[in-house]
Coordinates of C-alpha atoms in Angstrom, one line a residue:
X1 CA 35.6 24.3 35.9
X2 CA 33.2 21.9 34.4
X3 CA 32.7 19.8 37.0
X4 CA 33.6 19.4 40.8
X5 CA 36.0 16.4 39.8
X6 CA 37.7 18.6 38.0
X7 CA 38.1 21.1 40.3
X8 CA 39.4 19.0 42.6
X9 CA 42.0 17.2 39.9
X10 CA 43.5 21.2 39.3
X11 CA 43.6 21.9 42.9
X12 CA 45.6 18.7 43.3
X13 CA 47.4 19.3 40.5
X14 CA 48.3 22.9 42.3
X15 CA 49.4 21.4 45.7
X16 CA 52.1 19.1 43.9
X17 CA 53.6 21.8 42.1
X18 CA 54.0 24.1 45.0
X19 CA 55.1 21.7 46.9
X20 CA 58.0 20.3 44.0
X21 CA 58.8 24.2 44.1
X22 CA 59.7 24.3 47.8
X23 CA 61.6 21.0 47.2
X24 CA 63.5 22.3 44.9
X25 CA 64.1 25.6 46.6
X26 CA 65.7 23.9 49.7
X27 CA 67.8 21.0 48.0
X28 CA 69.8 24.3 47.0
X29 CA 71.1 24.0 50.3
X30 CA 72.7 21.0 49.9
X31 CA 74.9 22.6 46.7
X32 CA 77.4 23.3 48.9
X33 CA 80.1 23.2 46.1
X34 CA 81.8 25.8 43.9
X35 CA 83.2 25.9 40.6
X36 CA 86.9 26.6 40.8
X37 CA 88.6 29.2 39.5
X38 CA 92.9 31.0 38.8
X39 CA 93.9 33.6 41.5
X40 CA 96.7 34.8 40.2
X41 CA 99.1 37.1 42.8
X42 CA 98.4 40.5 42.8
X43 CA 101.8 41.4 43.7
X44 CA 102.9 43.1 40.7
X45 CA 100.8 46.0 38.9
X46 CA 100.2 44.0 35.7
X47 CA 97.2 43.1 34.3
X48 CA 95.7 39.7 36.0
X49 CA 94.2 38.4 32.7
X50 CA 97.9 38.9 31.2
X51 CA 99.3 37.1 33.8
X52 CA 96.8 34.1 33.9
X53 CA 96.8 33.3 29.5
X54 CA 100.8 33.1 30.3
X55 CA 100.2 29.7 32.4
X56 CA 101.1 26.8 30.6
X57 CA 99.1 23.5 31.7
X58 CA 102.3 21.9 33.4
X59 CA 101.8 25.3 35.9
X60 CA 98.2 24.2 36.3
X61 CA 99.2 20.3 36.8
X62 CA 101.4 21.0 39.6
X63 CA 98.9 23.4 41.8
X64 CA 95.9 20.9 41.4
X65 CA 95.2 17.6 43.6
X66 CA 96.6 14.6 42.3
X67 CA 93.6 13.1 41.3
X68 CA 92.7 16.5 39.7
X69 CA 96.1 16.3 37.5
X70 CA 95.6 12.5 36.1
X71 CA 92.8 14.7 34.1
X72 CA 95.1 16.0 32.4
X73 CA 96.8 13.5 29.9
X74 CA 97.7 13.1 25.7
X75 CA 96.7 10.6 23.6
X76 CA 99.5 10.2 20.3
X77 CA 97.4 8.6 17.6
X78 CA 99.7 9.7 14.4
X79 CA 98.2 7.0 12.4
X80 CA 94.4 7.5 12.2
X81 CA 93.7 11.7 12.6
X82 CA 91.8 13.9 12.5
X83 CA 90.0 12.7 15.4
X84 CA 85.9 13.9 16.4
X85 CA 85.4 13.5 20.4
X86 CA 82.2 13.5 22.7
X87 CA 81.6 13.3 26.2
X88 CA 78.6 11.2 27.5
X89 CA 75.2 13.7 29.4
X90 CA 77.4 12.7 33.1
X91 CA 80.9 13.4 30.9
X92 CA 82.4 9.8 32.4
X93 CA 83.1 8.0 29.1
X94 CA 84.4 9.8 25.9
X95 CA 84.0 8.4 22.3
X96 CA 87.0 9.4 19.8
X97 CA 86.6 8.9 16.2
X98 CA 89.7 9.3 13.8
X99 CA 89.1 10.5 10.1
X100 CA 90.9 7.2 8.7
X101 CA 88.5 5.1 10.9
X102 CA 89.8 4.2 14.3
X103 CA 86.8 4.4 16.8
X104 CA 87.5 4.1 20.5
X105 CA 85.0 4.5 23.8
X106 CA 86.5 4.4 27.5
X107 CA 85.4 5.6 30.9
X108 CA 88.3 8.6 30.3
X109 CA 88.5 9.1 34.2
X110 CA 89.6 5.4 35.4
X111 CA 91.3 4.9 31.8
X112 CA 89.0 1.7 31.3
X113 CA 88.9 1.1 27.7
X114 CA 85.3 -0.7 26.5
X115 CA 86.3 -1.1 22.7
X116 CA 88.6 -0.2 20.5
X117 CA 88.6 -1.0 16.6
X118 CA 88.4 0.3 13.1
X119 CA 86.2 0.3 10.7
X120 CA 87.6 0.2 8.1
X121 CA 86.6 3.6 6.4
X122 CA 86.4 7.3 6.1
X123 CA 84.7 8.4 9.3
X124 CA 83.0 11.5 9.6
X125 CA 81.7 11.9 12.8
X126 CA 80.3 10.0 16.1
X127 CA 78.0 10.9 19.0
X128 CA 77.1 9.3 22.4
X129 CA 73.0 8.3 21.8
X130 CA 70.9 8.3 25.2
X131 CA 73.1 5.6 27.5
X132 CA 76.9 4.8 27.2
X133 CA 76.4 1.6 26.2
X134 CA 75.2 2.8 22.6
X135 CA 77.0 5.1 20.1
X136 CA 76.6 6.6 16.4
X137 CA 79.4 7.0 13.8
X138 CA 78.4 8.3 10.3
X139 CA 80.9 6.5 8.0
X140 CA 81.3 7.1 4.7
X141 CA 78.5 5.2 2.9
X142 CA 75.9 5.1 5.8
X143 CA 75.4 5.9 9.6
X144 CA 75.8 2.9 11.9
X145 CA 75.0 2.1 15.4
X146 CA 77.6 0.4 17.8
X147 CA 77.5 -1.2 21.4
X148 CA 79.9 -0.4 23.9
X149 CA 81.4 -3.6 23.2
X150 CA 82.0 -2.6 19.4
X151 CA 79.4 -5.1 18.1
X152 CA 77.2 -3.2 15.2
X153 CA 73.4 -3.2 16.4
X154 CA 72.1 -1.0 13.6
X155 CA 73.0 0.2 10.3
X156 CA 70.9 3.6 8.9
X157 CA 71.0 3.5 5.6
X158 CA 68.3 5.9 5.3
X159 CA 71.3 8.4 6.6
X160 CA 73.4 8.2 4.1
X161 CA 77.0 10.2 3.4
X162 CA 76.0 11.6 6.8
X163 CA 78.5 14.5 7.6
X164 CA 77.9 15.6 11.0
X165 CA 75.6 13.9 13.4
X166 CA 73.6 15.6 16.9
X167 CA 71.5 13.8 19.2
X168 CA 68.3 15.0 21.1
X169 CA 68.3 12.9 24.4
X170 CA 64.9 13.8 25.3
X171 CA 63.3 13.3 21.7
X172 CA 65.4 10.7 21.2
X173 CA 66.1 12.1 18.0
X174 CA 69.4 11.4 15.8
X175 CA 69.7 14.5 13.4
X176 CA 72.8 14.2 10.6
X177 CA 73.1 16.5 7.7
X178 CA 75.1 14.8 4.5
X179 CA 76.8 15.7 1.3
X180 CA 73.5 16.6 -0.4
X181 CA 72.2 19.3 1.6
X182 CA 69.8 17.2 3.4
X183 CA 68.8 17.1 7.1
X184 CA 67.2 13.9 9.1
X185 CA 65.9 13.0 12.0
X186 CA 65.8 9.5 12.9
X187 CA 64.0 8.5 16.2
X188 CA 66.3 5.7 17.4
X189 CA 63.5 4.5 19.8
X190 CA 61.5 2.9 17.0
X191 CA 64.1 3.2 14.2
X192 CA 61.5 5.0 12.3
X193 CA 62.3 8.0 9.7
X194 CA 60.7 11.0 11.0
X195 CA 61.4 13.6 8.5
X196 CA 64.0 14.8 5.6
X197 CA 64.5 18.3 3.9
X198 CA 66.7 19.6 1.6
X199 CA 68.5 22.5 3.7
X200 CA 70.0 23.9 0.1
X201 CA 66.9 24.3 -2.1
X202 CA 65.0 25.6 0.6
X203 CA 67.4 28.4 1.1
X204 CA 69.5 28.6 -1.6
X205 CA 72.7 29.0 0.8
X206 CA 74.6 26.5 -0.6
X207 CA 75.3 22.5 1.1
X208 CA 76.4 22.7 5.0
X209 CA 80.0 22.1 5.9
X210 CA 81.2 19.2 8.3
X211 CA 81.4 21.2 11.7
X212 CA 78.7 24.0 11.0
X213 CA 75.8 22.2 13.0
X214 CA 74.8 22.5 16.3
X215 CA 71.3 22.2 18.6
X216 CA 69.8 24.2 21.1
X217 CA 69.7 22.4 24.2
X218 CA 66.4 24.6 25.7
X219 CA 64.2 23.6 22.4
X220 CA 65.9 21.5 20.3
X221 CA 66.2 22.9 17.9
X222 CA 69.1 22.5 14.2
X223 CA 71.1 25.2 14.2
X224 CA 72.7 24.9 10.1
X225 CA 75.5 27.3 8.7
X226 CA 75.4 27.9 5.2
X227 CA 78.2 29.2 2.2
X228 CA 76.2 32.7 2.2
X229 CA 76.8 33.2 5.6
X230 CA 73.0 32.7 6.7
X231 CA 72.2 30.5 9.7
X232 CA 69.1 28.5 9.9
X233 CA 67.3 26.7 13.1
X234 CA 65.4 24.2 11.7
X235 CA 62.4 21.6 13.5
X236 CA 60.8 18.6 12.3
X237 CA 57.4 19.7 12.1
X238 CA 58.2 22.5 9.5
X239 CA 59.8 21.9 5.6
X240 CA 60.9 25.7 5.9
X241 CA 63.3 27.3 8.5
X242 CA 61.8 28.4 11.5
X243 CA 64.8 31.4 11.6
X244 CA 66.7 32.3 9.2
X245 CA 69.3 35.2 10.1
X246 CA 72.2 36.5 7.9
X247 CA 74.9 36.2 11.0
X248 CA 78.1 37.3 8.6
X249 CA 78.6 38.5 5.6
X250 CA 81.0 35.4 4.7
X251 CA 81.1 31.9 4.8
X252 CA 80.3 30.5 8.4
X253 CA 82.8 28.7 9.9
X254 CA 81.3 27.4 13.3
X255 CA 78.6 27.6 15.6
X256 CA 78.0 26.6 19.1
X257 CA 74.9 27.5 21.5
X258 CA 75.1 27.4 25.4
X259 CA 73.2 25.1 28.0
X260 CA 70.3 27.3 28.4
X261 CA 69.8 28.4 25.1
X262 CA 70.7 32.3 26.1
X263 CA 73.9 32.5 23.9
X264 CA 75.2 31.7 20.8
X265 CA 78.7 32.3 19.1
X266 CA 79.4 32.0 15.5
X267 CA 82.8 32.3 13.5
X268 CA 83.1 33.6 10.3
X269 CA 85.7 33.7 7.4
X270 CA 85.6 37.4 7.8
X271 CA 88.0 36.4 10.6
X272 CA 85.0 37.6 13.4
X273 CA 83.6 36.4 16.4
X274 CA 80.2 37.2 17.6
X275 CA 77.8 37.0 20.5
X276 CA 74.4 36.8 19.8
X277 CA 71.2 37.2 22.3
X278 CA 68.8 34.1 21.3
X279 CA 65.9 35.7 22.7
X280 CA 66.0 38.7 20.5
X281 CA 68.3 37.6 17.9
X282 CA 70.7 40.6 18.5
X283 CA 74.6 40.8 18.4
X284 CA 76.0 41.3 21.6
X285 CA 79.6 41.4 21.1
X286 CA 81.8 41.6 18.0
X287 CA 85.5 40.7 18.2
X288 CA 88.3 40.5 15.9
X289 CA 90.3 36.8 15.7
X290 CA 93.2 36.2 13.8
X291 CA 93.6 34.1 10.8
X292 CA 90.5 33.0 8.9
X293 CA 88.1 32.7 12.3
X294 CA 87.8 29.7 14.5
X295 CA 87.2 27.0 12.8
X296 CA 86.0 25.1 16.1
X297 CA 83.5 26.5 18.8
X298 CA 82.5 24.9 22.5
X299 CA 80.1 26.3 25.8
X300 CA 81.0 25.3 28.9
X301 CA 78.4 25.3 31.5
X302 CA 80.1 28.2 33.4
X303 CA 80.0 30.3 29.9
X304 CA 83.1 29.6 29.0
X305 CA 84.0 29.9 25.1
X306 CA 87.2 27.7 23.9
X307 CA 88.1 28.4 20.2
X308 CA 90.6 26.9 18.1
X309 CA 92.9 28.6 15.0
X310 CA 94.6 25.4 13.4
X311 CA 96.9 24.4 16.4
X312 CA 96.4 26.8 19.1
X313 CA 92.9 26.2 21.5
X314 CA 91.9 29.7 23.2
X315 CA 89.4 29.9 26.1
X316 CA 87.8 33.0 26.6
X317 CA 85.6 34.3 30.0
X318 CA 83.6 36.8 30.0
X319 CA 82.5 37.2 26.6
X320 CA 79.0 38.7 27.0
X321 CA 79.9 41.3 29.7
X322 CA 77.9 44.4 28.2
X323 CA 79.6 46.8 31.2
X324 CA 83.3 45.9 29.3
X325 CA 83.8 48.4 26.3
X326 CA 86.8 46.9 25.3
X327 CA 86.9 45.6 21.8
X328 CA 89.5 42.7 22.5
X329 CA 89.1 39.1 23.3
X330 CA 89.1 38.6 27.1
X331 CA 91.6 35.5 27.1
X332 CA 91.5 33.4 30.0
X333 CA 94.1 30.1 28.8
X334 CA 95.7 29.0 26.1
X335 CA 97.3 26.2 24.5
X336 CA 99.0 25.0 21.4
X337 CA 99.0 21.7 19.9
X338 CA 101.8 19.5 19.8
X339 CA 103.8 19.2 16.5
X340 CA 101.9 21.6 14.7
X341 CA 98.6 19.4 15.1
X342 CA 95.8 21.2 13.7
X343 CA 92.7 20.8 16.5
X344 CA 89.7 19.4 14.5
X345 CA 87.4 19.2 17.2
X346 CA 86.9 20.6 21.2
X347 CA 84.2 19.5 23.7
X348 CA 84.3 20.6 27.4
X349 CA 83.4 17.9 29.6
X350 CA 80.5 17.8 31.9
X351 CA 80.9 18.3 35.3
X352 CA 84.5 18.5 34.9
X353 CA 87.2 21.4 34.7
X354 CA 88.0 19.4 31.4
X355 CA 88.3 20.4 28.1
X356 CA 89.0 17.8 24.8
X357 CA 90.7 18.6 21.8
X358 CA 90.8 16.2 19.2
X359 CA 93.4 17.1 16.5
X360 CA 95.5 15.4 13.7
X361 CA 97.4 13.3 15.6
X362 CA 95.6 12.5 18.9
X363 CA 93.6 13.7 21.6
X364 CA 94.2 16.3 24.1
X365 CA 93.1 16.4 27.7
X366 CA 92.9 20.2 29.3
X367 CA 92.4 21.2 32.5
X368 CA 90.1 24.5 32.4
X369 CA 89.5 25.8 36.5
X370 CA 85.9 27.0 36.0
X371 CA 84.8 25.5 33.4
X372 CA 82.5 22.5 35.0
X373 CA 79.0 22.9 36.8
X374 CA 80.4 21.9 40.2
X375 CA 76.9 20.7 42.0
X376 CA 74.5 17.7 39.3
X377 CA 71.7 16.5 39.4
X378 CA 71.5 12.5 40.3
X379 CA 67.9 12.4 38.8
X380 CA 69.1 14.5 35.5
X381 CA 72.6 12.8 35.0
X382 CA 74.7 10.9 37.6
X383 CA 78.5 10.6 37.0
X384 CA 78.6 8.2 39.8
X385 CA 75.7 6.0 38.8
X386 CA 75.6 2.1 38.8
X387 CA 74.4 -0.5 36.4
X388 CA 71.1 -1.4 37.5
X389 CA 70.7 2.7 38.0
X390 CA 71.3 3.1 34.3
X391 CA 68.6 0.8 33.8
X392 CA 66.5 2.3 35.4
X393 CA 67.2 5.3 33.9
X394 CA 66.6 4.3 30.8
X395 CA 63.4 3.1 31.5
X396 CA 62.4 6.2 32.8
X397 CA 63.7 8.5 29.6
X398 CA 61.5 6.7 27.7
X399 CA 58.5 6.8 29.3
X400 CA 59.3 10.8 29.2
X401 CA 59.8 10.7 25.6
X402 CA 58.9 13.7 23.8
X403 CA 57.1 13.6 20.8
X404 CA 59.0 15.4 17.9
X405 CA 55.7 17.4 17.1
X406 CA 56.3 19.3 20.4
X407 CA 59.7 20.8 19.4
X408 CA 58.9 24.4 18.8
X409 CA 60.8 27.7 18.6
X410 CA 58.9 29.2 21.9
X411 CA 58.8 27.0 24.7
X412 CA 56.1 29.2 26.6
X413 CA 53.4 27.8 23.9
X414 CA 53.7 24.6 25.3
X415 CA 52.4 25.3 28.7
X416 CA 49.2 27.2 27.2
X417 CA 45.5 26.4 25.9
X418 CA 45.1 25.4 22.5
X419 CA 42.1 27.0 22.1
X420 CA 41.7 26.7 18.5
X421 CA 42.1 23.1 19.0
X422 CA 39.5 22.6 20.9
X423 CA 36.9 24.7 19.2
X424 CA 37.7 22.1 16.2
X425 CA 37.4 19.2 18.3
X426 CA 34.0 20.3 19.2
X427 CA 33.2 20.9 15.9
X428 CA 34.3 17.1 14.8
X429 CA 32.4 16.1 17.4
X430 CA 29.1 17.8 16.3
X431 CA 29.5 16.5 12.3
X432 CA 30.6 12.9 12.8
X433 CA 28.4 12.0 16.1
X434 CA 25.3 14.2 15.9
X435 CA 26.4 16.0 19.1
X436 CA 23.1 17.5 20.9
X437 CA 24.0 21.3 21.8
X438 CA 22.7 22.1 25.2
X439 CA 19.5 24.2 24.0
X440 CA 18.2 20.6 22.1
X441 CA 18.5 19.2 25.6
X442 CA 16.3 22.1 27.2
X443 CA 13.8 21.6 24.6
X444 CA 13.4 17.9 24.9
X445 CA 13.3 18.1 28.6
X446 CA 10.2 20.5 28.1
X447 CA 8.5 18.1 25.8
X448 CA 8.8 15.9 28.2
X449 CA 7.7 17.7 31.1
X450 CA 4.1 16.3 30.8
X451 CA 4.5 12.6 31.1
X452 CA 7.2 12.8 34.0
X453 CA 5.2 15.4 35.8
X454 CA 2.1 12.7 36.0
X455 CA 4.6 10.0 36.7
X456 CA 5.7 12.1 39.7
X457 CA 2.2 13.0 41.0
X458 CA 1.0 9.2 40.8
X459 CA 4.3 8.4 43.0
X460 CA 3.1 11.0 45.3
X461 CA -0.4 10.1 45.8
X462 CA 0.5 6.5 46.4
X463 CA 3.1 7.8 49.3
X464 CA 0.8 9.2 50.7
X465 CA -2.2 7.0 50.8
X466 CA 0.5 4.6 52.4
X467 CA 1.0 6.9 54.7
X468 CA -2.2 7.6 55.6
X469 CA -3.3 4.3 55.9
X470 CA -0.5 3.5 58.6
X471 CA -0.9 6.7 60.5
X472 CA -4.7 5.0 60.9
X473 CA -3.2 2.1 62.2
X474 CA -1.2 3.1 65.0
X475 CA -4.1 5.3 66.4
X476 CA -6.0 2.2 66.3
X477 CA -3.3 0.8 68.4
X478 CA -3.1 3.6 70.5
X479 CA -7.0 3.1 71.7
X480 CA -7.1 -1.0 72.3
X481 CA -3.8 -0.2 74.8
X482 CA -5.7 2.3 77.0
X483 CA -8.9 -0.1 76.6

């Protein structure tokens, strides 16, 4: 340490920490609920994964509470499909985009609807920004910016022909890829352009599809599927790709990427699912789907998968168990669209035993046991918070705003000494201010010894003929008293 005071600061610093730790270690007490979950009777000598895919969601209706089963509901919206969905960080209010341009955003629980309209035009794609009260929707010409009330705050022209949109909430970050190949990042804070790069010269992969982009929710960052079936993450900070991994040896069809950034699954032409281990990049799993792949992919925060081939949804448990040797799909539900609806989009909802599906002619409503984190965090996203609580909340996101320049593909080099930094810091210290190393300072002192050294002595001298003087005194003093 440099100094005391900053010994003292770190100590501080220390205490704080340990004691956020123990906090933290005994609110788990309080997370006294648990996901739930299908027992199916073990009656019969058949196999219980069998037996639970065979339940239809009217079977699952009728054995849930009743304010469990109004979760499970269908929109019919013939008119304006395909439709894009996404559920707000507290997954209370849902956002549906059709292709032919009906946009709608309700609180999907008490079936309040906030607007409802259309715009008019080919829509590609919409996401929930930071609050609920704001939402994306990349249009055909250029990416606009809507109020909950349906009233246009913003229109990005810089994001033009946008094709699929994600939005980092702790960045604050708007990333769309469009018809050209290129990937933005907008920071919706400020409204400024943070960077651009052209995703198809720099790989040579060919333009990315509509549904073959996805973030990683532990570093944020761009997960991009190309024709060559190469995947690419992709930051800010960097013109080139900070990964770049051939994950089949088709076309990509869909990626997805779980909560903690552990998992990912990708869908290929090559009609294959795989698992892959983000920390070392590895294939975990390999499974054979029908068809031509999934063309959809969603986590849930329990780790479950749901996949969709045209109109059937499948969710799958279990995925990554690396005990199981068995080379099929562990199905845990399924479902099939109604009419022959092809499912263009799926989402699970937070918090909930809910999953979406958005398909050609309306929007589906599932009820998944297990699939929702049962215990949240008020602090991190609160389904049950007020309106001057979401104020306040906001306030507080951005004064935690992090700066793009911090997304990075290892998180632990964030928490480290930047000694190389520093060193050059010192260095532009030395050239533009004539900084005095500590030897000069010696060596001056020295020169200067002589003149303080006689300064000093005069002091002294002077002291003491004070002294002296009034030592005198008092034994004069002394002898007139006993006089």
């Amino acid at each position: 340490m440099a100094t005391r005071r900053t010994r003292k600061w770190l100590n501080v610093k220390e205490r704080k920490s340990k004691f956020a730790v123990r906090q933290t270690t005994r609110s788990e007490i309080l997370h006294v609920e648990e996901e739930g979950y299908i027992a199916p009777d073990a009656d019969d000598n058949e196999e219980e994964e069998e037996r639970v895919v065979d339940l239809t969601q009217a079977d699952i209706k009728s054995s849930v509470d009743l304010f469990s089963a109004q979760k499970r509901f269908d929109l019919e919206l013939p008119l304006y499909g395909s439709y894009h969905i996404d559920y707000t960080r507290n997954g209370r209010h849902l956002l549906l985009g059709g292709r032919k341009g009906h946009i709608a955003a309700f609180d999907w629980q008490t079936k309040k609807l906030h607007c409802e309209m259309n715009v008019m035009e080919q829509v590609n794609d919409v996401k929930w920004l930071h609050i609920e009260t704001m939402y994306a929707v990349a249009q055909r010409q250029w990416t606009y910016i809507y109020d909950n009330q349906g009233i246009e705050v913003h229109c990005l022209k810089v994001l033009d022909r946008s094709l699929h949109l994600e939005f980092l909430p702790y960045h604050f970050l708007l990333a769309a890829t469009n018809e050209a190949g290129y990937l933005s990042y907008i920071d919706v804070s400020i409204g400024k352009k943070v960077a651009s790069y052209n995703t198809r010269i720099a790989n040579g992969n060919g333009k990315c599809g509509t549904s073959i982009m996805c973030q990683n929710p532990s570093n944020a960052l761009i997960g991009l599927g190309h024709a060559g079936g190469v995947l690419t993450f992709w930051s800010p900070n960097q013109r080139e790709p900070l990964v770049k991994m051939l994950a089949h040896k088709s076309t990509i069809r869909s990626v997805t990427i779980d909560q903690t950034g552990t998992y990912m699954a990708t869908s290929g032409v090559d009609a294959k699912l795989k698992i892959w281990d983000l920390r070392n990049y590895q294939c975990l799993k390999e499974y054979r789907t029908s068809s031509n792949g999934a063309s959809t992919l969603a986590f849930s925060q329990k780790k479950l998968l749901a996949a969709s081939y045209r109109d059937v949804v499948e969710i799958y448990k279990d995925l990554y168990d690396e005990e199981s040797t068995s080379n099929e799909l562990p199905r845990y539900l399924l479902h099939r669209c109604p009419n022959g609806s092809s499912a263009s989009s799926v989402a699970f909802c937070p918090y909930e035993d809910v999953l979406g599906v958005g398909h050609d002619r309306g929007f589906i409503s599932l009820l998944v046991p297990g699939a929702g984190e049962p215990n949240f965090d008020a602090l991190e996203a609160n389904p049950y918070q007020t309106k001057k609580q979401r104020k306040q909340a906001e306030v507080k996101q951005l004064l935690d705003k992090i700066q793009p320049d911090m997304i990075t593909l290892d998180n632990s080099v964030l928490g480290e000494v930047d000694r190389k930094a520093f060193v050059r810091k010192q260095e532009e210290k030395r050239n533009n201010y004539n900084f005095v190393k500590p030897k000069e300072l010696i060596v001056q002192a020295d020169k200067k010894k002589g003149k303080i050294g006689k300064r000093l002595a005069r002091k002294t001298q002077i002291r003491d003929a004070k002294l002296k003087e009034y030592l005198q005194q008092q034994k004069l003093k002394r002898k007139k008293t006993k006089n």
